[in-house]
Each structure stands twice: as C-alpha cells, then as structure tokens.
C-alpha cells in the first residue's frame, strides 16, 4: 500500500504539487502522472512543495530529471521548496541544487517565477 500522495493547487500561473509520504520506485509514477497532467493543462511553471515528503529514492529523483528539459523548452521550470533536511541532503548529494532552484519556502519559489516573468 502506497503512503505517497500528490496534491494539486493553482496559484496564479503556477501549479503547486504538494508531495506527501515516500517517493520511491513504487510511487514515482504518481509524481510522473502529476507533472504530465500539468503539461497536458499547458501549465509549465511547477512548484514542488516537499514539506511533507519523508523520503525520496533515485527513482523519484529521476522523475524530476525526466521532465525538466521539456518544461524549460516551453518556458517553464520546476522549483522545489520546503524540503525536510534529510530529503534535501539526498538532492544535495546528487548535485540537484546546481540544476534546480531549491528554496526554503513555497512563497520564495513563486517569487522566483514572478521575477522571471518580470525580467522577460
């Protein structure tokens, strides 16, 4: 039984995905489906809120890598917010902070999207 879930919220032109539980090989398809749904809805600016994400495996990290280039080619991005320290350490060990904006709060992630739109 999966203890992972993805919640959706729309804030302006940004979709917020609230991750909860453990993201691993068994649950990565749920995150993949959530990101694909955003793309199908023509929403390319995604904030992943990891405040309630307790664990992430390489399969979960792979989902981020699978979609980032396509989202960026459409003018979007994935910004990751509010990770618990032990989950952030996994991202950090694999160099994700060099590839993704990983910020402390969801509000900060949304502000980064707003700043990008202002600069364009």
mmCIF file of N, CA and C in Angstrom:
data_model
loop_
_atom_site.group_PDB
_atom_site.id
_atom_site.type_symbol
_atom_site.label_atom_id
_atom_site.label_comp_id
_atom_site.label_asym_id
_atom_site.label_seq_id
_atom_site.Cartn_x
_atom_site.Cartn_y
_atom_site.Cartn_z
ATOM 1 N N UNK A 1 0.830 -1.178 0.000
ATOM 2 C CA UNK A 1 0.000 0.000 0.000
ATOM 3 C C UNK A 1 0.879 1.248 0.000
ATOM 4 N N UNK A 2 0.555 2.169 -0.892
ATOM 5 C CA UNK A 2 1.340 3.383 -1.048
ATOM 6 C C UNK A 2 1.021 4.384 0.050
ATOM 7 N N UNK A 3 2.055 4.979 0.583
ATOM 8 C CA UNK A 3 1.813 6.072 1.522
ATOM 9 C C UNK A 3 2.290 7.385 0.911
ATOM 10 N N UNK A 4 2.165 7.472 -0.396
ATOM 11 C CA UNK A 4 2.564 8.671 -1.121
ATOM 12 C C UNK A 4 1.350 9.287 -1.782
ATOM 13 N N UNK A 5 1.304 10.604 -1.778
ATOM 14 C CA UNK A 5 0.224 11.284 -2.494
ATOM 15 C C UNK A 5 0.736 12.606 -3.039
ATOM 16 N N UNK A 6 0.053 13.065 -4.087
ATOM 17 C CA UNK A 6 0.365 14.354 -4.688
ATOM 18 C C UNK A 6 -0.909 15.188 -4.684
ATOM 19 N N UNK A 7 -0.848 16.345 -4.066
ATOM 20 C CA UNK A 7 -1.970 17.280 -4.086
ATOM 21 C C UNK A 7 -1.693 18.384 -5.086
ATOM 22 N N UNK A 8 -2.747 18.886 -5.708
ATOM 23 C CA UNK A 8 -2.618 19.962 -6.700
ATOM 24 C C UNK A 8 -3.222 21.235 -6.150
ATOM 25 N N UNK A 9 -2.534 22.341 -6.354
ATOM 26 C CA UNK A 9 -3.089 23.675 -6.090
ATOM 27 C C UNK A 9 -2.646 24.594 -7.208
ATOM 28 N N UNK A 10 -3.527 25.491 -7.621
ATOM 29 C CA UNK A 10 -3.169 26.502 -8.616
ATOM 30 C C UNK A 10 -3.070 27.847 -7.939
ATOM 31 N N UNK A 11 -1.934 28.511 -8.145
ATOM 32 C CA UNK A 11 -1.727 29.864 -7.633
ATOM 33 C C UNK A 11 -1.255 30.703 -8.813
ATOM 34 N N UNK A 12 -2.132 31.573 -9.294
ATOM 35 C CA UNK A 12 -1.842 32.373 -10.483
ATOM 36 C C UNK A 12 -1.496 31.441 -11.642
ATOM 37 N N UNK A 13 -0.331 31.604 -12.243
ATOM 38 C CA UNK A 13 0.047 30.750 -13.374
ATOM 39 C C UNK A 13 0.919 29.572 -12.955
ATOM 40 N N UNK A 14 0.984 29.328 -11.651
ATOM 41 C CA UNK A 14 1.850 28.282 -11.115
ATOM 42 C C UNK A 14 0.996 27.154 -10.539
ATOM 43 N N UNK A 15 1.381 25.921 -10.821
ATOM 44 C CA UNK A 15 0.770 24.778 -10.146
ATOM 45 C C UNK A 15 1.698 24.354 -9.011
ATOM 46 N N UNK A 16 1.110 24.164 -7.853
ATOM 47 C CA UNK A 16 1.870 23.676 -6.710
ATOM 48 C C UNK A 16 1.515 22.212 -6.511
ATOM 49 N N UNK A 17 2.530 21.371 -6.488
ATOM 50 C CA UNK A 17 2.341 19.954 -6.207
ATOM 51 C C UNK A 17 2.814 19.701 -4.777
ATOM 52 N N UNK A 18 1.879 19.309 -3.927
ATOM 53 C CA UNK A 18 2.201 19.009 -2.529
ATOM 54 C C UNK A 18 2.492 17.520 -2.410
ATOM 55 N N UNK A 19 3.749 17.194 -2.157
ATOM 56 C CA UNK A 19 4.142 15.788 -2.034
ATOM 57 C C UNK A 19 4.053 15.358 -0.576
ATOM 58 N N UNK A 20 3.525 14.157 -0.384
ATOM 59 C CA UNK A 20 3.392 13.647 0.981
ATOM 60 C C UNK A 20 3.777 12.169 1.003
ATOM 61 N N UNK A 21 4.620 11.801 1.955
ATOM 62 C CA UNK A 21 4.965 10.396 2.122
ATOM 63 C C UNK A 21 6.323 10.044 1.549
ATOM 64 N N UNK A 22 6.400 8.853 0.957
ATOM 65 C CA UNK A 22 7.669 8.334 0.461
ATOM 66 C C UNK A 22 7.613 8.191 -1.060
ATOM 67 N N UNK A 23 8.544 8.859 -1.724
ATOM 68 C CA UNK A 23 8.623 8.824 -3.192
ATOM 69 C C UNK A 23 9.724 7.840 -3.578
ATOM 70 N N UNK A 24 9.306 6.690 -4.094
ATOM 71 C CA UNK A 24 10.270 5.649 -4.448
ATOM 72 C C UNK A 24 9.873 5.013 -5.784
ATOM 73 N N UNK A 25 10.471 3.881 -6.095
ATOM 74 C CA UNK A 25 10.201 3.226 -7.383
ATOM 75 C C UNK A 25 8.729 2.844 -7.532
ATOM 76 N N UNK A 26 8.067 2.569 -6.432
ATOM 77 C CA UNK A 26 6.659 2.173 -6.483
ATOM 78 C C UNK A 26 5.714 3.363 -6.637
ATOM 79 N N UNK A 27 6.158 4.537 -6.211
ATOM 80 C CA UNK A 27 5.266 5.702 -6.217
ATOM 81 C C UNK A 27 5.684 6.777 -7.213
ATOM 82 N N UNK A 28 6.846 6.620 -7.832
ATOM 83 C CA UNK A 28 7.340 7.639 -8.766
ATOM 84 C C UNK A 28 6.353 7.893 -9.903
ATOM 85 N N UNK A 29 5.620 6.859 -10.298
ATOM 86 C CA UNK A 29 4.654 7.039 -11.392
ATOM 87 C C UNK A 29 3.555 8.039 -11.025
ATOM 88 N N UNK A 30 3.252 8.182 -9.742
ATOM 89 C CA UNK A 30 2.235 9.166 -9.323
ATOM 90 C C UNK A 30 2.753 10.590 -9.539
ATOM 91 N N UNK A 31 4.012 10.837 -9.212
ATOM 92 C CA UNK A 31 4.583 12.160 -9.475
ATOM 93 C C UNK A 31 4.685 12.398 -10.976
ATOM 94 N N UNK A 32 5.084 11.379 -11.701
ATOM 95 C CA UNK A 32 5.178 11.493 -13.151
ATOM 96 C C UNK A 32 3.816 11.862 -13.747
ATOM 97 N N UNK A 33 2.763 11.197 -13.296
ATOM 98 C CA UNK A 33 1.415 11.496 -13.792
ATOM 99 C C UNK A 33 0.999 12.919 -13.436
ATOM 100 N N UNK A 34 1.398 13.384 -12.258
ATOM 101 C CA UNK A 34 1.041 14.743 -11.832
ATOM 102 C C UNK A 34 1.723 15.786 -12.723
ATOM 103 N N UNK A 35 2.998 15.588 -13.008
ATOM 104 C CA UNK A 35 3.717 16.536 -13.863
ATOM 105 C C UNK A 35 3.162 16.486 -15.281
ATOM 106 N N UNK A 36 2.853 15.290 -15.747
ATOM 107 C CA UNK A 36 2.263 15.152 -17.094
ATOM 108 C C UNK A 36 0.904 15.848 -17.161
ATOM 109 N N UNK A 37 0.118 15.752 -16.103
ATOM 110 C CA UNK A 37 -1.179 16.443 -16.080
ATOM 111 C C UNK A 37 -0.974 17.963 -16.178
ATOM 112 N N UNK A 38 0.018 18.483 -15.488
ATOM 113 C CA UNK A 38 0.314 19.915 -15.601
ATOM 114 C C UNK A 38 0.624 20.268 -17.054
ATOM 115 N N UNK A 39 1.467 19.464 -17.680
ATOM 116 C CA UNK A 39 1.810 19.719 -19.082
ATOM 117 C C UNK A 39 0.577 19.625 -19.973
ATOM 118 N N UNK A 40 -0.255 18.633 -19.753
ATOM 119 C CA UNK A 40 -1.472 18.480 -20.555
ATOM 120 C C UNK A 40 -2.401 19.683 -20.394
ATOM 121 N N UNK A 41 -2.354 20.311 -19.216
ATOM 122 C CA UNK A 41 -3.156 21.514 -18.953
ATOM 123 C C UNK A 41 -2.428 22.792 -19.372
ATOM 124 N N UNK A 42 -1.291 22.637 -20.062
ATOM 125 C CA UNK A 42 -0.463 23.759 -20.532
ATOM 126 C C UNK A 42 0.035 24.634 -19.391
ATOM 127 N N UNK A 43 0.309 24.003 -18.262
ATOM 128 C CA UNK A 43 0.921 24.701 -17.129
ATOM 129 C C UNK A 43 2.349 24.175 -17.011
ATOM 130 N N UNK A 44 3.290 25.098 -17.217
ATOM 131 C CA UNK A 44 4.690 24.693 -17.271
ATOM 132 C C UNK A 44 5.514 25.237 -16.100
ATOM 133 N N UNK A 45 4.880 26.013 -15.248
ATOM 134 C CA UNK A 45 5.571 26.523 -14.052
ATOM 135 C C UNK A 45 5.060 25.718 -12.862
ATOM 136 N N UNK A 46 5.944 24.916 -12.303
ATOM 137 C CA UNK A 46 5.550 23.975 -11.256
ATOM 138 C C UNK A 46 6.417 24.201 -10.022
ATOM 139 N N UNK A 47 5.759 24.328 -8.884
ATOM 140 C CA UNK A 47 6.453 24.345 -7.599
ATOM 141 C C UNK A 47 6.155 23.019 -6.915
ATOM 142 N N UNK A 48 7.182 22.318 -6.543
ATOM 143 C CA UNK A 48 7.022 21.083 -5.782
ATOM 144 C C UNK A 48 7.267 21.415 -4.321
ATOM 145 N N UNK A 49 6.219 21.276 -3.514
ATOM 146 C CA UNK A 49 6.333 21.540 -2.082
ATOM 147 C C UNK A 49 6.625 20.217 -1.384
ATOM 148 N N UNK A 50 7.808 20.119 -0.814
ATOM 149 C CA UNK A 50 8.231 18.873 -0.179
ATOM 150 C C UNK A 50 8.151 18.894 1.330
ATOM 151 N N UNK A 51 7.340 19.769 1.906
ATOM 152 C CA UNK A 51 7.255 19.885 3.364
ATOM 153 C C UNK A 51 6.846 18.567 4.027
ATOM 154 N N UNK A 52 6.036 17.772 3.337
ATOM 155 C CA UNK A 52 5.570 16.507 3.908
ATOM 156 C C UNK A 52 6.134 15.289 3.182
ATOM 157 N N UNK A 53 7.204 15.510 2.430
ATOM 158 C CA UNK A 53 7.887 14.402 1.758
ATOM 159 C C UNK A 53 8.926 13.836 2.731
ATOM 160 N N UNK A 54 8.773 12.577 3.088
ATOM 161 C CA UNK A 54 9.636 11.975 4.111
ATOM 162 C C UNK A 54 10.834 11.230 3.549
ATOM 163 N N UNK A 55 10.751 10.842 2.271
ATOM 164 C CA UNK A 55 11.813 10.013 1.697
ATOM 165 C C UNK A 55 11.774 10.164 0.189
ATOM 166 N N UNK A 56 12.935 10.132 -0.453
ATOM 167 C CA UNK A 56 12.982 10.108 -1.917
ATOM 168 C C UNK A 56 14.096 9.155 -2.349
ATOM 169 N N UNK A 57 13.809 8.329 -3.318
ATOM 170 C CA UNK A 57 14.811 7.399 -3.862
ATOM 171 C C UNK A 57 15.301 7.929 -5.207
ATOM 172 N N UNK A 58 16.227 7.212 -5.796
ATOM 173 C CA UNK A 58 16.738 7.627 -7.104
ATOM 174 C C UNK A 58 15.631 7.601 -8.160
ATOM 175 N N UNK A 59 14.670 6.704 -8.024
ATOM 176 C CA UNK A 59 13.551 6.667 -8.981
ATOM 177 C C UNK A 59 12.740 7.960 -8.892
ATOM 178 N N UNK A 60 12.543 8.451 -7.695
ATOM 179 C CA UNK A 60 11.823 9.710 -7.518
ATOM 180 C C UNK A 60 12.599 10.874 -8.099
ATOM 181 N N UNK A 61 13.896 10.892 -7.857
ATOM 182 C CA UNK A 61 14.735 11.955 -8.424
ATOM 183 C C UNK A 61 14.719 11.902 -9.943
ATOM 184 N N UNK A 62 14.645 10.694 -10.480
ATOM 185 C CA UNK A 62 14.629 10.529 -11.930
ATOM 186 C C UNK A 62 13.428 11.189 -12.594
ATOM 187 N N UNK A 63 12.322 11.256 -11.894
ATOM 188 C CA UNK A 63 11.127 11.908 -12.457
ATOM 189 C C UNK A 63 11.416 13.390 -12.711
ATOM 190 N N UNK A 64 12.082 14.038 -11.776
ATOM 191 C CA UNK A 64 12.425 15.453 -11.966
ATOM 192 C C UNK A 64 13.297 15.625 -13.205
ATOM 193 N N UNK A 65 14.286 14.731 -13.332
ATOM 194 C CA UNK A 65 15.201 14.842 -14.464
ATOM 195 C C UNK A 65 14.497 14.548 -15.793
ATOM 196 N N UNK A 66 13.509 13.664 -15.765
ATOM 197 C CA UNK A 66 12.826 13.268 -17.000
ATOM 198 C C UNK A 66 12.025 14.415 -17.608
ATOM 199 N N UNK A 67 11.565 15.341 -16.788
ATOM 200 C CA UNK A 67 10.657 16.380 -17.285
ATOM 201 C C UNK A 67 11.260 17.780 -17.355
ATOM 202 N N UNK A 68 12.387 18.002 -16.712
ATOM 203 C CA UNK A 68 12.877 19.378 -16.589
ATOM 204 C C UNK A 68 13.210 20.013 -17.944
ATOM 205 N N UNK A 69 13.864 19.287 -18.825
ATOM 206 C CA UNK A 69 14.252 19.887 -20.104
ATOM 207 C C UNK A 69 13.030 20.235 -20.941
ATOM 208 N N UNK A 70 12.050 19.357 -20.954
ATOM 209 C CA UNK A 70 10.834 19.625 -21.728
ATOM 210 C C UNK A 70 10.099 20.843 -21.169
ATOM 211 N N UNK A 71 9.981 20.933 -19.851
ATOM 212 C CA UNK A 71 9.311 22.097 -19.249
ATOM 213 C C UNK A 71 10.067 23.391 -19.557
ATOM 214 N N UNK A 72 11.378 23.344 -19.451
ATOM 215 C CA UNK A 72 12.176 24.551 -19.720
ATOM 216 C C UNK A 72 12.096 24.948 -21.189
ATOM 217 N N UNK A 73 11.997 23.982 -22.078
ATOM 218 C CA UNK A 73 11.894 24.314 -23.502
ATOM 219 C C UNK A 73 10.573 25.017 -23.812
ATOM 220 N N UNK A 74 9.601 24.882 -22.914
ATOM 221 C CA UNK A 74 8.306 25.542 -23.083
ATOM 222 C C UNK A 74 8.178 26.781 -22.206
ATOM 223 N N UNK A 75 9.308 27.251 -21.686
ATOM 224 C CA UNK A 75 9.310 28.467 -20.879
ATOM 225 C C UNK A 75 8.980 28.248 -19.423
ATOM 226 N N UNK A 76 8.915 27.014 -19.002
ATOM 227 C CA UNK A 76 8.580 26.718 -17.609
ATOM 228 C C UNK A 76 9.761 26.236 -16.815
ATOM 229 N N UNK A 77 9.473 25.679 -15.650
ATOM 230 C CA UNK A 77 10.526 25.165 -14.781
ATOM 231 C C UNK A 77 9.872 24.398 -13.637
ATOM 232 N N UNK A 78 10.681 23.655 -12.926
ATOM 233 C CA UNK A 78 10.268 23.047 -11.660
ATOM 234 C C UNK A 78 11.125 23.683 -10.579
ATOM 235 N N UNK A 79 10.462 24.283 -9.597
ATOM 236 C CA UNK A 79 11.172 24.826 -8.443
ATOM 237 C C UNK A 79 10.746 23.996 -7.236
ATOM 238 N N UNK A 80 11.708 23.665 -6.422
ATOM 239 C CA UNK A 80 11.476 22.747 -5.314
ATOM 240 C C UNK A 80 11.576 23.530 -4.010
ATOM 241 N N UNK A 81 10.566 23.358 -3.145
ATOM 242 C CA UNK A 81 10.508 24.170 -1.927
ATOM 243 C C UNK A 81 10.253 23.313 -0.693
ATOM 244 N N UNK A 82 10.714 23.843 0.436
ATOM 245 C CA UNK A 82 10.352 23.359 1.772
ATOM 246 C C UNK A 82 10.732 21.899 2.029
ATOM 247 N N UNK A 83 11.858 21.484 1.500
ATOM 248 C CA UNK A 83 12.280 20.101 1.731
ATOM 249 C C UNK A 83 12.726 19.900 3.175
ATOM 250 N N UNK A 84 12.415 18.731 3.718
ATOM 251 C CA UNK A 84 12.943 18.361 5.024
ATOM 252 C C UNK A 84 14.453 18.142 4.878
ATOM 253 N N UNK A 85 15.224 18.412 5.930
ATOM 254 C CA UNK A 85 16.689 18.321 5.818
ATOM 255 C C UNK A 85 17.190 16.990 5.272
ATOM 256 N N UNK A 86 16.628 15.881 5.703
ATOM 257 C CA UNK A 86 17.149 14.582 5.227
ATOM 258 C C UNK A 86 16.823 14.366 3.747
ATOM 259 N N UNK A 87 15.734 14.894 3.272
ATOM 260 C CA UNK A 87 15.395 14.794 1.844
ATOM 261 C C UNK A 87 16.271 15.766 1.052
ATOM 262 N N UNK A 88 16.469 16.968 1.574
ATOM 263 C CA UNK A 88 17.355 17.919 0.898
ATOM 264 C C UNK A 88 18.756 17.327 0.746
ATOM 265 N N UNK A 89 19.223 16.617 1.755
ATOM 266 C CA UNK A 89 20.564 16.023 1.679
ATOM 267 C C UNK A 89 20.700 15.076 0.490
ATOM 268 N N UNK A 90 19.647 14.342 0.165
ATOM 269 C CA UNK A 90 19.688 13.442 -0.996
ATOM 270 C C UNK A 90 19.816 14.265 -2.275
ATOM 271 N N UNK A 91 19.005 15.306 -2.385
ATOM 272 C CA UNK A 91 19.093 16.196 -3.555
ATOM 273 C C UNK A 91 20.502 16.794 -3.646
ATOM 274 N N UNK A 92 21.025 17.232 -2.504
ATOM 275 C CA UNK A 92 22.316 17.909 -2.463
ATOM 276 C C UNK A 92 23.451 16.953 -2.847
ATOM 277 N N UNK A 93 23.396 15.746 -2.337
ATOM 278 C CA UNK A 93 24.457 14.766 -2.645
ATOM 279 C C UNK A 93 24.563 14.495 -4.138
ATOM 280 N N UNK A 94 23.448 14.569 -4.838
ATOM 281 C CA UNK A 94 23.441 14.261 -6.270
ATOM 282 C C UNK A 94 23.539 15.509 -7.143
ATOM 283 N N UNK A 95 23.789 16.655 -6.532
ATOM 284 C CA UNK A 95 24.036 17.866 -7.299
ATOM 285 C C UNK A 95 22.799 18.572 -7.822
ATOM 286 N N UNK A 96 21.638 18.223 -7.316
ATOM 287 C CA UNK A 96 20.418 18.856 -7.806
ATOM 288 C C UNK A 96 20.365 20.369 -7.581
ATOM 289 N N UNK A 97 20.983 20.904 -6.503
ATOM 290 C CA UNK A 97 20.937 22.369 -6.349
ATOM 291 C C UNK A 97 21.594 23.123 -7.511
ATOM 292 N N UNK A 98 22.441 22.457 -8.284
ATOM 293 C CA UNK A 98 23.041 23.121 -9.450
ATOM 294 C C UNK A 98 22.096 23.092 -10.640
ATOM 295 N N UNK A 99 21.123 22.189 -10.620
ATOM 296 C CA UNK A 99 20.203 22.031 -11.747
ATOM 297 C C UNK A 99 18.837 22.645 -11.497
ATOM 298 N N UNK A 100 18.437 22.715 -10.232
ATOM 299 C CA UNK A 100 17.095 23.174 -9.875
ATOM 300 C C UNK A 100 17.203 24.291 -8.853
ATOM 301 N N UNK A 101 16.196 25.182 -8.869
ATOM 302 C CA UNK A 101 16.049 26.128 -7.770
ATOM 303 C C UNK A 101 15.429 25.367 -6.615
ATOM 304 N N UNK A 102 16.162 25.227 -5.539
ATOM 305 C CA UNK A 102 15.654 24.596 -4.320
ATOM 306 C C UNK A 102 15.675 25.666 -3.242
ATOM 307 N N UNK A 103 14.487 26.037 -2.781
ATOM 308 C CA UNK A 103 14.362 27.166 -1.864
ATOM 309 C C UNK A 103 13.674 26.719 -0.576
ATOM 310 N N UNK A 104 13.727 27.609 0.424
ATOM 311 C CA UNK A 104 13.201 27.248 1.747
ATOM 312 C C UNK A 104 11.677 27.237 1.807
ATOM 313 N N UNK A 105 11.029 28.130 1.051
ATOM 314 C CA UNK A 105 9.567 28.237 1.179
ATOM 315 C C UNK A 105 8.894 28.228 -0.193
ATOM 316 N N UNK A 106 7.642 27.835 -0.174
ATOM 317 C CA UNK A 106 6.829 27.863 -1.393
ATOM 318 C C UNK A 106 6.701 29.292 -1.923
ATOM 319 N N UNK A 107 6.549 30.242 -1.018
ATOM 320 C CA UNK A 107 6.409 31.642 -1.414
ATOM 321 C C UNK A 107 7.651 32.120 -2.167
ATOM 322 N N UNK A 108 8.801 31.713 -1.699
ATOM 323 C CA UNK A 108 10.056 32.089 -2.362
ATOM 324 C C UNK A 108 10.113 31.505 -3.776
ATOM 325 N N UNK A 109 9.652 30.277 -3.930
ATOM 326 C CA UNK A 109 9.641 29.647 -5.260
ATOM 327 C C UNK A 109 8.725 30.415 -6.209
ATOM 328 N N UNK A 110 7.555 30.801 -5.721
ATOM 329 C CA UNK A 110 6.610 31.552 -6.562
ATOM 330 C C UNK A 110 7.195 32.912 -6.917
ATOM 331 N N UNK A 111 7.866 33.544 -5.951
ATOM 332 C CA UNK A 111 8.504 34.839 -6.228
ATOM 333 C C UNK A 111 9.556 34.701 -7.323
ATOM 334 N N UNK A 112 10.262 33.595 -7.356
ATOM 335 C CA UNK A 112 11.265 33.388 -8.416
ATOM 336 C C UNK A 112 10.600 33.292 -9.787
ATOM 337 N N UNK A 113 9.444 32.629 -9.857
ATOM 338 C CA UNK A 113 8.711 32.603 -11.130
ATOM 339 C C UNK A 113 8.258 34.018 -11.495
ATOM 340 N N UNK A 114 7.755 34.760 -10.509
ATOM 341 C CA UNK A 114 7.309 36.135 -10.773
ATOM 342 C C UNK A 114 8.472 36.989 -11.275
ATOM 343 N N UNK A 115 9.641 36.839 -10.667
ATOM 344 C CA UNK A 115 10.812 37.616 -11.076
ATOM 345 C C UNK A 115 11.233 37.261 -12.498
ATOM 346 N N UNK A 116 11.124 35.982 -12.857
ATOM 347 C CA UNK A 116 11.469 35.564 -14.219
ATOM 348 C C UNK A 116 10.527 36.198 -15.229
ATOM 349 N N UNK A 117 9.238 36.239 -14.903
ATOM 350 C CA UNK A 117 8.264 36.818 -15.830
ATOM 351 C C UNK A 117 8.481 38.312 -15.980
ATOM 352 N N UNK A 118 8.844 38.992 -14.888
ATOM 353 C CA UNK A 118 9.100 40.426 -14.937
ATOM 354 C C UNK A 118 10.310 40.723 -15.803
ATOM 355 N N UNK A 119 11.331 39.868 -15.711
ATOM 356 C CA UNK A 119 12.563 40.075 -16.469
ATOM 357 C C UNK A 119 12.377 39.820 -17.959
ATOM 358 N N UNK A 120 11.357 39.039 -18.315
ATOM 359 C CA UNK A 120 11.161 38.691 -19.727
ATOM 360 C C UNK A 120 10.444 39.770 -20.497
#
